[in-house]
Amino acid sequence: MADTKYIFVTGGVTSSLGKGIIAASLAKLLQARGYKTTIQKLDPYINVDPGTLNPYEHGECFVTDDGAETDLDLGHYERFLNVNTSQANNVTTGRIYQSVIEKERRGEFLGKTVQVVPHITNEIKERIQILGKSGEYDIVITEIGGTVGDIESLPYIEAVRQLVWELGENNGIVIHLTLVPFLSAAGELKTKPTQHSVKTLMESGIKADILVCRTEHELSEDLRDKLALFCNVKREAVIQSIDASTIYDVPNMMYDEGLDTVTLKKLALPDDTQPDLTQWNAFLSRHKNPKNEVRIGLVGKYVELQDSYKSILESFIHAGAENEVKVHVEFIHSEHIDEKTVTENIAGLDGILVAPGFGERGVEGKIKAIQYVREHNIPFLGICLGMQMAVIEFARNVLGLEHANSTEMNSQTPHPVIDLMEEQKNITHMGGTMRLGAWKCNLKEDSQVRKVYDSEQISERHRHRYEFNNQYKTQVEEAGMICTGLNPDTGLVEIVEIPEHPWFVGVQYHPEYKSTVASPHPLFVAFVKASLQYKTNKTNATLA
Ligand code: GLN
């Protein structure tokens, strides 16, 4: 195909309508028809990336192979498409301005007044087209964060207006996602907010080609006619997006509504193929028809906002389907666990995952939970901070190093079993300076992880500043916690296991960033399997 086609997804009426899921679902359908498709998110905030945001503010920070700290929507894109994203797939206002200001300082605009239009909008247009110009994709979907009419979205909307015009007919189209609210007092769905938001878009010179309407109730034929008439779109381009019980249903729902067909028509692309969703639907069927269930505790300190652990929760869905098991994730606030409450919090569960995190709050609860699962043979998966806490727990309670700690929590600890990485010691800037992205790891023969991955070497994604202190390696290993995964170049400990325990694995990296529908992460699959085994053994013991 000659040139890349562009689809812009804007949002109206309110935020949180699920633009990311709609974009990912459309991308899935186009990919399933054989079109090479990628998705990009433009975020209108001034942080250069979301790495410096508290998870309570913005949910999880998703990390790509190339070490970009990005919006959690990129996680959805990867999980739906099974294709890696990169730094180019997430652009923020902060990054746009940073780049324009650096150019200004270098003298690239010498003699000119640097302005939002054209300099900022040109930079946005350039960023949008980077993926298209790579030659790797037939179609690039660009999701514009925020809602039309927001002050901070204006430069993006203007850039989209210019691009649609420059690209010419059938090469760049706009999908507008809106809400059609149901007023229970009137017993009616209302189109007015959608009409207004389409109007706002038009005031900025953009005509929506397709309307995707989020709704709690079916849109009647009359209502669809009305939306088409008042919003200036073809009748077939009014797409209903009704609430779904799982996000993984949305591609099929969009197919039933003809979103892919109308998109291809608008882009003047052939639609003589049918999307091949065989693998996707096989996953859905396993997901919806579990033969068993397990209850896994997620111990963390951001549990009030589930988006903080988005990729972990989705990984459990993939791994559950793979095992034909429904995974009930029980959120346990690490600050609520102490000597007295640990049993009531943990005892009945079939597995425990201790989550990633930063800072001191809640870590003692995590350590208590780990001691309990270690001593009671409950399957355990520790991720990043969770792995570090497993090492601390082992040092304190097995090696007898009473005040063992991470220097992140106590810089004066007599036993810094987790310590700041050497290369981190002179770092003063907080943004984008952690050990990030994909690093290799060699797996020890005869280990749990070697079996799980069925490979000698793996590559996983990272986001941390602290590491296992290798001065304690011999001591820790002699007492029964084995370092079964090491970075081949630096010897940095990536994985610890306790072979005496049925399933106890701590990983310095984030397996959750690499689990997809097509390729559930082996570590999550094995952890869910071990939890099911634990549950079965427990039931059998009770019956005996
Ligand atoms: N705070 C720890 C570190 O920086 C763990 C980070 C994490 O869990 N992502 O090493």
XYZ file of C-alpha atoms in Angstrom, residues 65-404:
340
model
C 10.636 -2.273 25.732
C 12.534 0.869 24.755
C 12.180 2.188 28.306
C 9.468 4.801 27.794
C 7.249 5.525 30.805
C 3.834 5.883 29.215
C 0.084 6.124 29.615
C -1.759 2.973 30.644
C -3.712 2.986 27.371
C -0.538 1.732 25.677
C -0.954 -1.382 27.800
C -4.377 -1.931 26.236
C -2.940 -1.412 22.763
C -0.267 -4.060 23.369
C -2.667 -6.501 25.036
C -5.165 -6.213 22.177
C -2.727 -6.164 19.257
C 0.144 -8.259 20.609
C 2.495 -5.712 19.025
C 5.062 -3.699 20.965
C 4.663 0.042 21.334
C 7.486 2.509 21.941
C 8.285 6.068 22.978
C 6.776 7.282 19.698
C 3.375 5.894 20.697
C 2.875 8.304 23.597
C 3.407 12.039 23.350
C 2.577 14.630 25.995
C 2.313 18.416 25.863
C 5.383 18.493 28.105
C 7.411 16.549 25.554
C 6.149 18.702 22.663
C 7.088 21.953 24.407
C 10.413 20.544 25.616
C 11.338 19.651 22.069
C 10.212 23.003 20.608
C 12.066 24.939 23.322
C 15.236 22.898 22.737
C 14.984 23.675 19.009
C 14.522 27.353 19.814
C 17.641 27.312 22.011
C 19.619 25.591 19.271
C 18.612 28.425 16.990
C 16.479 26.411 14.611
C 13.828 29.133 14.443
C 16.334 31.978 14.380
C 14.679 35.339 13.780
C 11.157 33.984 14.291
C 8.657 34.403 17.079
C 7.965 30.895 18.364
C 4.209 30.378 18.725
C 1.578 27.727 19.417
C 0.536 27.952 15.774
C 2.574 26.984 13.789
C 5.481 25.764 15.945
C 3.673 23.679 18.553
C 1.124 22.399 16.042
C 3.911 21.512 13.572
C 5.692 19.560 16.291
C 2.440 17.701 17.063
C 1.902 16.907 13.377
C 5.464 15.645 13.098
C 5.014 13.379 16.124
C 1.774 11.993 14.694
C 3.479 11.161 11.401
C 6.640 9.567 12.845
C 4.898 6.194 13.064
C 3.326 6.534 9.617
C 6.618 7.528 7.994
C 8.399 4.512 9.481
C 6.808 2.519 6.660
C 5.820 -0.196 9.110
C 2.114 0.566 9.226
C -0.829 0.768 6.857
C -2.954 2.547 9.438
C -2.059 4.738 12.435
C -4.767 5.463 14.986
C -4.086 8.555 17.090
C -6.084 8.977 20.269
C -6.310 12.560 21.532
C -6.485 12.598 25.334
C -9.025 14.792 27.120
C -12.329 16.149 25.846
C -12.940 18.579 22.971
C -13.362 22.095 24.294
C -10.673 21.651 26.966
C -8.212 24.535 26.904
C -5.253 22.193 26.946
C -6.487 20.089 24.002
C -6.749 23.062 21.622
C -3.310 22.753 19.948
C -3.958 19.035 19.330
C -7.357 19.676 17.798
C -5.865 22.384 15.584
C -3.062 20.017 14.528
C -5.647 17.364 13.637
C -7.649 19.911 11.623
C -4.551 20.853 9.624
C -3.476 17.251 9.104
C -6.872 16.012 7.934
C -6.857 18.819 5.381
C -3.237 18.237 4.321
C -3.607 14.487 4.026
C -6.589 14.930 1.751
C -9.819 13.049 1.347
C -9.865 9.404 2.457
C -6.430 9.629 4.062
C -7.256 11.068 7.473
C -10.581 10.634 9.257
C -11.995 11.600 12.642
C -13.914 9.313 14.971
C -15.654 11.165 17.768
C -16.512 9.230 20.919
C -19.372 10.695 22.928
C -21.855 9.842 25.633
C -25.602 9.443 25.113
C -26.814 9.652 28.698
C -29.971 8.022 30.012
C -32.143 10.283 32.148
C -33.978 7.930 34.460
C -36.532 10.553 35.541
C -37.536 11.042 31.906
C -36.893 7.408 30.994
C -35.041 8.632 27.901
C -31.687 8.634 26.168
C -30.547 12.158 25.367
C -28.666 13.243 22.247
C -28.169 16.913 23.086
C -24.754 16.581 24.793
C -23.510 14.750 21.680
C -24.919 17.431 19.392
C -23.114 20.079 21.418
C -19.819 18.305 21.442
C -19.958 17.703 17.673
C -20.682 21.419 17.317
C -17.653 22.280 19.451
C -15.567 20.088 17.187
C -16.985 21.877 14.135
C -16.162 25.272 15.622
C -12.559 24.081 15.540
C -12.958 23.218 11.865
C -13.242 19.463 12.306
C -16.083 17.377 10.976
C -16.549 14.018 12.673
C -16.691 11.220 10.104
C -17.881 8.580 12.551
C -19.683 8.912 15.871
C -19.193 6.238 18.498
C -21.864 6.665 21.159
C -21.320 5.272 24.625
C -24.629 4.294 26.148
C -26.165 2.190 28.878
C -29.192 1.325 26.707
C -29.708 0.306 23.061
C -29.961 3.248 20.660
C -33.261 3.041 18.772
C -33.429 3.499 14.993
C -35.084 6.882 15.492
C -32.353 8.020 17.807
C -29.674 6.918 15.361
C -31.455 8.856 12.589
C -31.603 11.905 14.803
C -27.908 11.698 15.713
C -26.977 11.314 12.036
C -29.086 14.300 10.996
C -27.998 16.691 13.725
C -24.366 15.653 13.832
C -23.750 15.655 10.118
C -22.688 12.044 9.802
C -23.956 9.214 7.614
C -26.513 6.941 9.270
C -24.145 3.939 9.017
C -21.498 6.001 10.783
C -23.513 6.230 14.009
C -22.013 3.439 16.058
C -23.428 2.289 19.353
C -21.014 1.297 22.118
C -23.107 -0.167 24.889
C -21.604 -1.037 28.298
C -19.748 -4.354 28.109
C -19.134 -6.905 30.836
C -15.504 -7.174 29.723
C -13.356 -4.890 27.598
C -12.422 -7.953 25.542
C -16.001 -8.053 24.163
C -15.642 -4.628 22.573
C -13.940 -5.705 19.291
C -16.826 -8.081 18.544
C -19.367 -5.437 19.533
C -17.697 -2.922 17.213
C -17.692 -5.535 14.455
C -21.427 -6.101 14.917
C -21.962 -2.357 14.646
C -19.843 -2.190 11.482
C -17.203 0.192 12.828
C -14.439 -1.478 10.807
C -16.500 -1.513 7.599
C -17.453 2.144 7.772
C -13.862 3.076 8.702
C -12.430 1.249 5.682
C -15.047 2.863 3.458
C -14.136 6.336 4.699
C -10.463 5.548 4.141
C -11.221 4.145 0.667
C -9.559 0.868 1.610
C -10.799 -2.518 0.390
C -13.059 -4.306 2.847
C -13.342 -7.562 0.941
C -11.795 -9.530 3.818
C -13.439 -10.631 7.054
C -11.578 -10.101 10.318
C -10.053 -13.338 11.542
C -10.811 -13.343 15.271
C -10.439 -17.100 15.804
C -7.703 -16.840 18.424
C -9.354 -13.877 20.120
C -12.694 -15.661 20.369
C -11.061 -18.836 21.659
C -9.597 -16.721 24.488
C -13.006 -15.120 25.132
C -14.691 -18.473 25.329
C -12.114 -19.767 27.856
C -12.423 -16.521 29.811
C -16.207 -16.803 29.999
C -16.434 -20.508 30.730
C -14.045 -21.200 33.592
C -13.994 -24.710 35.003
C -12.692 -23.624 38.373
C -11.883 -20.538 40.409
C -9.113 -19.244 42.655
C -8.842 -16.312 45.028
C -5.604 -14.400 44.806
C -4.708 -11.545 47.140
C -3.087 -8.441 45.666
C -1.179 -6.689 48.429
C -0.421 -3.066 47.597
C -0.844 0.466 48.795
C -2.693 1.938 45.825
C -5.603 -0.515 46.013
C -8.273 2.225 46.189
C -7.702 2.899 42.495
C -7.740 -0.299 40.471
C -6.186 1.460 37.468
C -2.965 1.602 39.521
C -2.580 -2.141 38.941
C -4.174 -2.313 35.488
C -1.593 -4.539 33.795
C -1.478 -6.954 36.741
C -5.272 -7.333 36.705
C -5.318 -7.898 32.942
C -2.457 -10.423 33.230
C -4.612 -12.393 35.664
C -7.444 -12.396 33.126
C -5.117 -13.763 30.423
C -3.567 -16.337 32.769
C -6.976 -17.319 34.146
C -8.312 -17.986 30.641
C -5.215 -20.011 29.814
C -5.878 -22.191 32.887
C -9.668 -22.115 32.373
C -9.898 -20.655 35.840
C -11.716 -17.571 37.090
C -9.237 -15.512 39.106
C -10.908 -13.449 41.830
C -8.449 -10.750 42.812
C -8.896 -9.627 46.419
C -7.363 -6.239 47.105
C -5.511 -6.045 50.389
C -4.248 -2.699 51.584
C -0.687 -3.253 52.787
C -1.197 -0.676 55.548
C -3.957 -2.852 57.010
C -1.671 -5.834 57.577
C 0.118 -6.257 60.881
C 0.906 -9.026 63.364
C -2.737 -9.184 64.499
C -4.514 -8.912 61.148
C -2.235 -10.915 58.881
C -4.028 -14.243 59.353
C -7.511 -12.869 58.703
C -6.213 -11.026 55.616
C -4.243 -13.853 54.042
C -5.259 -17.259 55.420
C -8.175 -18.207 53.128
C -6.496 -17.157 49.883
C -4.977 -19.456 47.253
C -2.091 -17.190 46.284
C -0.580 -13.810 47.110
C 0.912 -11.228 44.784
C 2.888 -8.433 46.407
C 2.766 -5.422 44.135
C 5.348 -2.928 42.894
C 5.592 0.422 44.631
C 7.723 3.258 45.898
C 8.455 4.663 49.346
C 8.078 3.522 52.878
C 4.304 3.546 53.383
C 2.834 0.072 53.753
C 6.072 -1.902 53.371
C 5.961 -3.502 56.821
C 2.528 -4.938 55.939
C 3.973 -6.389 52.753
C 6.790 -8.005 54.729
C 4.297 -9.507 57.211
C 2.189 -10.917 54.371
C 5.275 -12.478 52.779
C 6.350 -14.084 56.057
C 2.890 -15.627 56.337
C 2.848 -17.090 52.813
C 6.431 -18.325 53.117
C 5.714 -20.115 56.387
C 2.338 -21.467 55.238
C 3.393 -22.644 51.768
C 0.929 -20.360 49.984
C 1.983 -19.570 46.371
C 3.717 -16.201 46.152
C 4.634 -13.854 43.337
C 6.540 -10.684 44.245
C 6.944 -8.002 41.604
C 9.693 -5.373 41.827
C 9.160 -3.870 45.311
C 7.351 -7.148 46.118
C 10.528 -9.099 45.308
C 12.661 -6.675 47.316
C 10.364 -7.104 50.323
C 10.664 -10.900 49.991
C 14.441 -10.580 50.290
C 14.104 -8.330 53.343
C 11.640 -10.709 54.997
C 13.990 -13.641 54.398
C 17.005 -11.716 55.739
C 15.143 -10.694 58.895
C 13.305 -13.899 59.724
C 15.518 -16.642 58.310
C 19.015 -15.141 58.450
C 18.206 -13.350 61.697
C 19.399 -9.958 60.393
C 16.947 -8.115 62.568
C 16.866 -4.656 61.003
C 17.547 -5.719 57.425
